[in-house]
Short mmCIF file of C-alpha atoms in Angstrom, two decimals:
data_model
loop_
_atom_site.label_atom_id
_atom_site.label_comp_id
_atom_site.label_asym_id
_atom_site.label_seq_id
_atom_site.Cartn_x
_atom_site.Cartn_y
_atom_site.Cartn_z
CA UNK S 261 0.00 0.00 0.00
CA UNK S 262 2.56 2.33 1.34
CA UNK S 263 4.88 2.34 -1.68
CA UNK S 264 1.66 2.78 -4.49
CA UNK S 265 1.04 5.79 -2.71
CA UNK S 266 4.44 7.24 -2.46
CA UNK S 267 4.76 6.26 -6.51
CA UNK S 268 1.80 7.95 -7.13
CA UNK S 269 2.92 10.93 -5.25
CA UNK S 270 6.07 10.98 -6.77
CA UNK S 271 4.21 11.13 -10.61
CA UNK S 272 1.83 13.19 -9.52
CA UNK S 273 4.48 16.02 -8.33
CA UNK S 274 6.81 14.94 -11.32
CA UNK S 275 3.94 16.49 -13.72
CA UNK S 276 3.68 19.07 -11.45
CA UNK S 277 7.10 20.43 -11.94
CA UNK S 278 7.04 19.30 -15.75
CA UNK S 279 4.06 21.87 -16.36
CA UNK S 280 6.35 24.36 -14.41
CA UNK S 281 7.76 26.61 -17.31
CA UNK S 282 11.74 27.39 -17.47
CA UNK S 283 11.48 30.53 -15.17
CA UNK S 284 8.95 29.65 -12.80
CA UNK S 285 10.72 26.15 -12.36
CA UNK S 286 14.48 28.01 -12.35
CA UNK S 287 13.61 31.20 -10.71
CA UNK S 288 13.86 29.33 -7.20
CA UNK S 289 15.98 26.30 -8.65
CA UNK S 290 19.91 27.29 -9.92
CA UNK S 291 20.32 27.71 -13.18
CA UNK S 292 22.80 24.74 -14.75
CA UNK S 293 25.91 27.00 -14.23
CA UNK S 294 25.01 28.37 -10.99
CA UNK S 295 24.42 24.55 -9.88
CA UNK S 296 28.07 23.82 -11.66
CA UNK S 297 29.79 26.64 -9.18
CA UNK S 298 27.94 25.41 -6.01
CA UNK S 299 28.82 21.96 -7.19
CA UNK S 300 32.36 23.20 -7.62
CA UNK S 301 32.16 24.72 -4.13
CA UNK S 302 31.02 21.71 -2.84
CA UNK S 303 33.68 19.61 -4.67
CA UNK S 304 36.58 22.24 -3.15
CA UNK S 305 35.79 21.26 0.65
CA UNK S 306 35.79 17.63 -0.44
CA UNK S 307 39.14 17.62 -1.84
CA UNK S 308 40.56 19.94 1.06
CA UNK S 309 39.30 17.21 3.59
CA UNK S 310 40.55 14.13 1.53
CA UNK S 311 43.94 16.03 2.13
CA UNK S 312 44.11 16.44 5.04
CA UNK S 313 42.74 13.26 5.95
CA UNK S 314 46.28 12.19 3.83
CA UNK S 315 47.92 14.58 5.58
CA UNK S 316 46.89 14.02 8.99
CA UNK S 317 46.59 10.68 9.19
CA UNK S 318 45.23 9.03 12.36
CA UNK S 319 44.55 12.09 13.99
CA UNK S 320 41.86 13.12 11.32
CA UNK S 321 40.67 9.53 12.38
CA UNK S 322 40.58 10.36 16.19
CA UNK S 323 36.87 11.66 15.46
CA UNK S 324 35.19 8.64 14.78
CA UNK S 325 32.60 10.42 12.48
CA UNK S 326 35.36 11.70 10.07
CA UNK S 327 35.51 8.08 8.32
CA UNK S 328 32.00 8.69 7.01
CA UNK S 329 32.79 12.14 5.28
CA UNK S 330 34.05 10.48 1.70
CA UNK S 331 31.00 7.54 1.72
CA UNK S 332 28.69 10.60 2.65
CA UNK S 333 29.48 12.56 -0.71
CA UNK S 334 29.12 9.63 -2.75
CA UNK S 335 25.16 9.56 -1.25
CA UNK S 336 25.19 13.12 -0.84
CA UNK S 337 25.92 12.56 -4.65
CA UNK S 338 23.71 9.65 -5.55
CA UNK S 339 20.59 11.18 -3.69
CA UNK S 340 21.26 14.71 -5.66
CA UNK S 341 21.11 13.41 -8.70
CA UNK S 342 17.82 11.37 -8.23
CA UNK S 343 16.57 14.77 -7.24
CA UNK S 344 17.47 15.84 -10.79
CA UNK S 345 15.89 13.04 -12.02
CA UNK S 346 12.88 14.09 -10.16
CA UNK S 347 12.86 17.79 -11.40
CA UNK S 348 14.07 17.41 -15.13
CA UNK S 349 12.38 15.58 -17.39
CA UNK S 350 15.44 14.83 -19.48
CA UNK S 351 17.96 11.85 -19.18
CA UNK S 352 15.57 10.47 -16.23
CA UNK S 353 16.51 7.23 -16.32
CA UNK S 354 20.64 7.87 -16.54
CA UNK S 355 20.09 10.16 -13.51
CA UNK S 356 18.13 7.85 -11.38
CA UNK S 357 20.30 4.76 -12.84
CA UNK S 358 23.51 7.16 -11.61
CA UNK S 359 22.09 7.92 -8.39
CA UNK S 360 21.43 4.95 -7.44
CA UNK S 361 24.79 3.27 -8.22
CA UNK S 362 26.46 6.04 -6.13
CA UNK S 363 23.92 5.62 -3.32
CA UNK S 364 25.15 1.59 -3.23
CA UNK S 365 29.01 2.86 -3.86
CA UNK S 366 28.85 5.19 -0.86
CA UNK S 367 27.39 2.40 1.61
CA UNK S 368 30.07 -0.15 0.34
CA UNK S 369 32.76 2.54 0.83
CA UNK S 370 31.25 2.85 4.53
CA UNK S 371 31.30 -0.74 5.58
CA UNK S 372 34.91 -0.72 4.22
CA UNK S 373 35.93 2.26 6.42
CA UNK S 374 34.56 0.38 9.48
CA UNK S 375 35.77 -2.50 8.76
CA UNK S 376 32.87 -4.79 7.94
CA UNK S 377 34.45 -5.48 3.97
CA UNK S 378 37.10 -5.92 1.84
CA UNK S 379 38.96 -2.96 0.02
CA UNK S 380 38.51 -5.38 -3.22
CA UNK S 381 34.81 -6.00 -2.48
CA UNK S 382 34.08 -2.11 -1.85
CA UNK S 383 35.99 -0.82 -4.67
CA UNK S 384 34.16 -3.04 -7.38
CA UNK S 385 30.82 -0.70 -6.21
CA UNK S 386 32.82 2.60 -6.33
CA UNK S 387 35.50 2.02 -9.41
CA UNK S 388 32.15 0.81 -10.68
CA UNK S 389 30.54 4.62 -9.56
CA UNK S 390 33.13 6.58 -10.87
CA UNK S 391 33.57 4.75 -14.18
CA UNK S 392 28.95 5.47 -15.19
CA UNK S 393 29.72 8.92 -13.32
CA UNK S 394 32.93 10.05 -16.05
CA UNK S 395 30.69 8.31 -18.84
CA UNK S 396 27.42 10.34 -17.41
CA UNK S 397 29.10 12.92 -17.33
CA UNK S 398 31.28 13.37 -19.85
CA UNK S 399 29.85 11.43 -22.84
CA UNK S 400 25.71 11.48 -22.02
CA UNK S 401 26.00 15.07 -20.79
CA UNK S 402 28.23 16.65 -23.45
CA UNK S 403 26.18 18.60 -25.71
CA UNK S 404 27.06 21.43 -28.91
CA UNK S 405 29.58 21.36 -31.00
CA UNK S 406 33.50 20.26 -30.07
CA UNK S 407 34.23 23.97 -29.10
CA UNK S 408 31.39 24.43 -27.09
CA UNK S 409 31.71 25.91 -23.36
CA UNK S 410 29.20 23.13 -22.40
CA UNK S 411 31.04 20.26 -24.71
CA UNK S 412 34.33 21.72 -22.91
CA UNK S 413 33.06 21.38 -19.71
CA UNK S 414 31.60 18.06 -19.48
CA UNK S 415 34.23 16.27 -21.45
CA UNK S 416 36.79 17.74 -19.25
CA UNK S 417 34.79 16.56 -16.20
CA UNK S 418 34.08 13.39 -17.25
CA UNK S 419 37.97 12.78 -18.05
CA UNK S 420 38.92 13.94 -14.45
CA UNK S 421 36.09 11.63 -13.39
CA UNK S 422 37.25 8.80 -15.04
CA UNK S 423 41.21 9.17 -14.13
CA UNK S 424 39.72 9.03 -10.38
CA UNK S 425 38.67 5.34 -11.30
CA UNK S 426 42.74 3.79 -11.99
CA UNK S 427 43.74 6.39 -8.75
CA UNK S 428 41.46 4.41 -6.83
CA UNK S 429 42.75 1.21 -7.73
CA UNK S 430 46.40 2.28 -7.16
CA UNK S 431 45.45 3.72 -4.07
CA UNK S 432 44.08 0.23 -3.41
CA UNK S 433 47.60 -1.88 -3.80
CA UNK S 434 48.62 0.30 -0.07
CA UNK S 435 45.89 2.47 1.41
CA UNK S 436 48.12 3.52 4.20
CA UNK S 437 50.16 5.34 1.61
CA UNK S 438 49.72 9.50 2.51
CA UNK S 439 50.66 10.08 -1.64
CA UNK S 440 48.15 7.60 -3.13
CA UNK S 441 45.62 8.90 -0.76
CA UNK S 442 46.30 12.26 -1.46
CA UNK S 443 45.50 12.00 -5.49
CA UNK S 444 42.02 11.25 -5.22
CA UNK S 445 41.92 14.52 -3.74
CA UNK S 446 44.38 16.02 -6.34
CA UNK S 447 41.69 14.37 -8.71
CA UNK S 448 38.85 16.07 -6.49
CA UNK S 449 40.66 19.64 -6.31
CA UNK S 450 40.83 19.88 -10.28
CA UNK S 451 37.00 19.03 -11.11
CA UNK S 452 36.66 21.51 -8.58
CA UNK S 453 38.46 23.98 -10.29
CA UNK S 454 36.83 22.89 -13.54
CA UNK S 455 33.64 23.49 -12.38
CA UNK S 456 34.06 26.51 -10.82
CA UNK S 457 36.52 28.13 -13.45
CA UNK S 458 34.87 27.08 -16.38
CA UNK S 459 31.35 27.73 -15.78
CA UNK S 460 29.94 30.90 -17.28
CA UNK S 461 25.98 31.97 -18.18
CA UNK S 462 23.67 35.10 -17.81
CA UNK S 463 22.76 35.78 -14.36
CA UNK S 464 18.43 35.32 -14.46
CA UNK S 465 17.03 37.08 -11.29
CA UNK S 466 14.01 34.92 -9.32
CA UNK S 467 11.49 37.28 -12.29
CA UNK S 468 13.67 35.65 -14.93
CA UNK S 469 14.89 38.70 -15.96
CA UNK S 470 18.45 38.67 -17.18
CA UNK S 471 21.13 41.49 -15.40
CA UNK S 472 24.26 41.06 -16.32
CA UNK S 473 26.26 38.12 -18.08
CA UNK S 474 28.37 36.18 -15.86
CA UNK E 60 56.96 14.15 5.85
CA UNK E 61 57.59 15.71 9.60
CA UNK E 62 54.94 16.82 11.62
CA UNK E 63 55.32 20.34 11.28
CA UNK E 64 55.22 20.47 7.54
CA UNK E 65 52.27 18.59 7.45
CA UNK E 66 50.73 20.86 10.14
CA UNK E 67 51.66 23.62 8.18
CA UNK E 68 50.10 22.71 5.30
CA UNK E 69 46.87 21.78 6.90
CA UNK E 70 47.05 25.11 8.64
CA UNK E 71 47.44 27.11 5.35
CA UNK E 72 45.18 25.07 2.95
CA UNK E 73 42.05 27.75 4.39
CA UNK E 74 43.77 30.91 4.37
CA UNK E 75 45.57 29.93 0.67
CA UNK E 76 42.05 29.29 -0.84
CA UNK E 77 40.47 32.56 0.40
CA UNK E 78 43.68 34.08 -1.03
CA UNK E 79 43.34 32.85 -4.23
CA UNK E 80 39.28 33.81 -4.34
CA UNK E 81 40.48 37.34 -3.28
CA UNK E 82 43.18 37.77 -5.79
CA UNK E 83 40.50 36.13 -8.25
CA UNK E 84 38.03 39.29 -8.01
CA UNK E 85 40.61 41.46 -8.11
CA UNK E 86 41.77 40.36 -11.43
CA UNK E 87 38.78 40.70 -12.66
CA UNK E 88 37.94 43.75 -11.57
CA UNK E 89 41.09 45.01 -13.06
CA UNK E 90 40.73 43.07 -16.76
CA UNK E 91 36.94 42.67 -16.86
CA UNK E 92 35.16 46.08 -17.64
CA UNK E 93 31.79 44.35 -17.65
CA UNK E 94 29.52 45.87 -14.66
CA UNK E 95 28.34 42.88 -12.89
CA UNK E 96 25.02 43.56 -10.74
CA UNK E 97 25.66 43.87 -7.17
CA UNK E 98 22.37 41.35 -6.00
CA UNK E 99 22.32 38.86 -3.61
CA UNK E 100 22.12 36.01 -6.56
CA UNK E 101 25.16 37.35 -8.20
CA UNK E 102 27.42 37.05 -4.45
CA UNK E 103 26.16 33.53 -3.67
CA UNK E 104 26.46 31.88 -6.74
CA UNK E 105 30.05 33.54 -8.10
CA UNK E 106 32.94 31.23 -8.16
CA UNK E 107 35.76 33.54 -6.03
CA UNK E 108 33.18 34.00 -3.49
CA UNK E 109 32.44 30.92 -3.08
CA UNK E 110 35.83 29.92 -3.02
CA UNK E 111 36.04 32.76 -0.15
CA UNK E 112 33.22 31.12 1.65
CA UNK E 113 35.43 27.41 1.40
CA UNK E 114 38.74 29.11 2.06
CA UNK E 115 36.72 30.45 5.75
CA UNK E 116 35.10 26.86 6.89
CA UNK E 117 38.01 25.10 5.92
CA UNK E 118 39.76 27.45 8.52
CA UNK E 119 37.50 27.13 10.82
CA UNK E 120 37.94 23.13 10.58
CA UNK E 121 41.49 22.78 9.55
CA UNK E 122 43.52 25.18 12.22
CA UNK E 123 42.78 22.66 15.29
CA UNK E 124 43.33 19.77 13.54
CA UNK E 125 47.00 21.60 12.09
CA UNK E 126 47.20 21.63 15.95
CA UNK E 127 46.50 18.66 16.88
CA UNK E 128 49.30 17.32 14.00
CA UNK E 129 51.92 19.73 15.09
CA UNK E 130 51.74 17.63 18.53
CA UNK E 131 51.22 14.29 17.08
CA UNK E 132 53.62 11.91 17.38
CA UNK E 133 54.96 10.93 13.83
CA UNK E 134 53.74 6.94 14.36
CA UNK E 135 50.00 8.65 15.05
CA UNK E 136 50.46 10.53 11.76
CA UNK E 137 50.15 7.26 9.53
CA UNK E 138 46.69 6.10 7.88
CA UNK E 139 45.22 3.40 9.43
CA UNK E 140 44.42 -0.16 7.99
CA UNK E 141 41.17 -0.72 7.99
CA UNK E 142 41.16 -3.84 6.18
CA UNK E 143 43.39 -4.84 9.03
CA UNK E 144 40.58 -3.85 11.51
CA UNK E 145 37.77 -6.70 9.51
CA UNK E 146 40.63 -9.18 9.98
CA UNK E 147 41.13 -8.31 14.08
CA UNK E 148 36.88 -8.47 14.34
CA UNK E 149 36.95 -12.16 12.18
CA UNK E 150 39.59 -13.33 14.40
CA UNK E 151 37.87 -11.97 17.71
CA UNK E 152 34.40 -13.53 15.85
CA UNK E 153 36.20 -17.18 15.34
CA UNK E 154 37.55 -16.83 19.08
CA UNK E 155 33.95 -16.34 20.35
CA UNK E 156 32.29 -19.23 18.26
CA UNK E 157 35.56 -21.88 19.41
CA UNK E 158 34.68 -20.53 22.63
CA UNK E 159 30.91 -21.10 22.32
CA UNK E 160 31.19 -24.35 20.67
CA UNK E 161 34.39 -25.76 23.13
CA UNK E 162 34.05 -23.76 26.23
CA UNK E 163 36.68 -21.14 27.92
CA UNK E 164 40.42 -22.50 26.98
CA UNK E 165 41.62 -24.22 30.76
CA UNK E 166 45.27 -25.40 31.32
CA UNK E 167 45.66 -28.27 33.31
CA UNK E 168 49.66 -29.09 34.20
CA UNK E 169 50.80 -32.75 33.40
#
């Protein structure tokens, strides 16, 4: 019973917000650039803590909390992109399908970091993650022509995406290594920077009116 | 890597993003002659503030744990295993079943 009515809800509010039009919907939602920036923003305090979780060591670990930061993102992650699933009609099932499969990544990624699985076992679901993320993003997202700011930008995520998937593996031969640890957030830091240097667009005020081009 | 330089560098990772926001809208101030609206949209969703926003809660976090580091012992400054942790918890498991199944372990002399 429970989960007919929470499907029905969920159709029910998914027409809703299709029969929104592009400004109503987007006057109170970011626009795709402004989400790239606070994604970007987001993606900067990521890579600062995988550092200095390489760089300090135990001591970041002293907090027993800390461990989840890195499985949180990935479901941080996972659940943000079934809410774009939710509120845009395109690419609904590669969202949901992309969500999802970060959702599982993160939880594997949690049981390893408290010891209840194998770094082999864990990193099949997250390799796994970050191999449909670079292709998601950079391949199924990439729109326009070759020279394209939006072509640029996803291909150039997606590539950072996908090196993060052989860094993981070589960070899996010695995880107590500070280095190997330390380039997934090298990895992090850049499609941070890509997202936040490389995103441009019109600035659309909540009346959709446009004041200056950003 | 010694304790201090990797305190250091924790330390500084804040302060050097803020830094680089700063000397981000500065730049473009000087080289972009485009008058950008001064609305509340424009500051929350423009990159160098935003990186001014990280460079301030990664402060916030980071200088006590640069602390922390600086006193650390260099032993407490290496990653832990935690693959090394499952193994300790199957071992203490298998202990606990041989225990259930056989009864506490009792030396007798001869």
């Amino acid at each position: 019973m429970v989960p007919e009515v929470v499907l029905a809800a969920a159709i029910y509010a998914g027409d809703a917000a299709d029969a929104l039009s592009f400004h109503e919907l987007h006057g109170a939602i970011p626009l795709p650039w402004e989400n790239h920036r606070l994604f970007g923003a987001g993606f900067l305090f990521v890579a600062v803590l995988l550092f200095v979780e390489a760089l300090a060591g135990g001591v970041w670990f002293r907090e027993g909390w800390r461990r989840d930061i890195w499985p949180a993102v990935l479901m941080v992650l996972g659940w943000g992109l079934l809410s774009v699933a939710f509120i845009d009609p395109n690419d609904r099932l590669i969202h949901t399908s992309m969500g999802l499969i970060l959702i599982v990544a993160g939880v594997a990624e949690r049981r390893y970091r408290h010891g209840r699985m194998p770094l082999s076992r864990a990193n099949i679901f997250v390799v796994a993650a970050l191999v449909v993320a670079s292709l998601e993003v950079g391949v199924f997202h990439s729109h326009g022509a070759l020279t394209s700011q939006d072509f640029l930008v996803h291909s150039s995520l997606g590539f950072t995406a996908a090196l993060m998937a052989p860094a993981r593996i070589w960070y899996a031969q010695q995880p107590t290594s500070m280095w190997r640890s330390a380039l997934i957030g090298v990895l992090v830091l850049i499609l941070s920077l890509e997202l936040l240097g490389l995103s441009h667009g019109a600035n659309i005020d909540i009346h959709g009116t446009e004041t200056f081009s950003g | 890597m010694s304790s201090r330089a990797r305190a250091t560098a924790i330390g500084m990772l804040g302060p050097g993003i803020s830094l680089i926001g700063l000397i981000w809208i500065l730049l473009d101030a000087l080289f972009d002659p485009t008058p950008e609206a001064a609305n509340f949209r424009y500051f929350i969703f423009d990159s160098p503030h935003l990186m001014i926003a990280v460079g301030t809660v990664v402060s916030a976090i980071c200088w006590p744990i640069s602390v922390q580091v600086a006193r650390a012992q260099p032993e407490e400054l290496e990653l832990p295993d935690f693959e090394a942790e499952l193994a300790e918890d199957a071992l203490e498991d298998d202990e606990a079943t041989a225990t259930e199944e056989h009864g506490p372990y009792q030396w007798f002399p001869k």
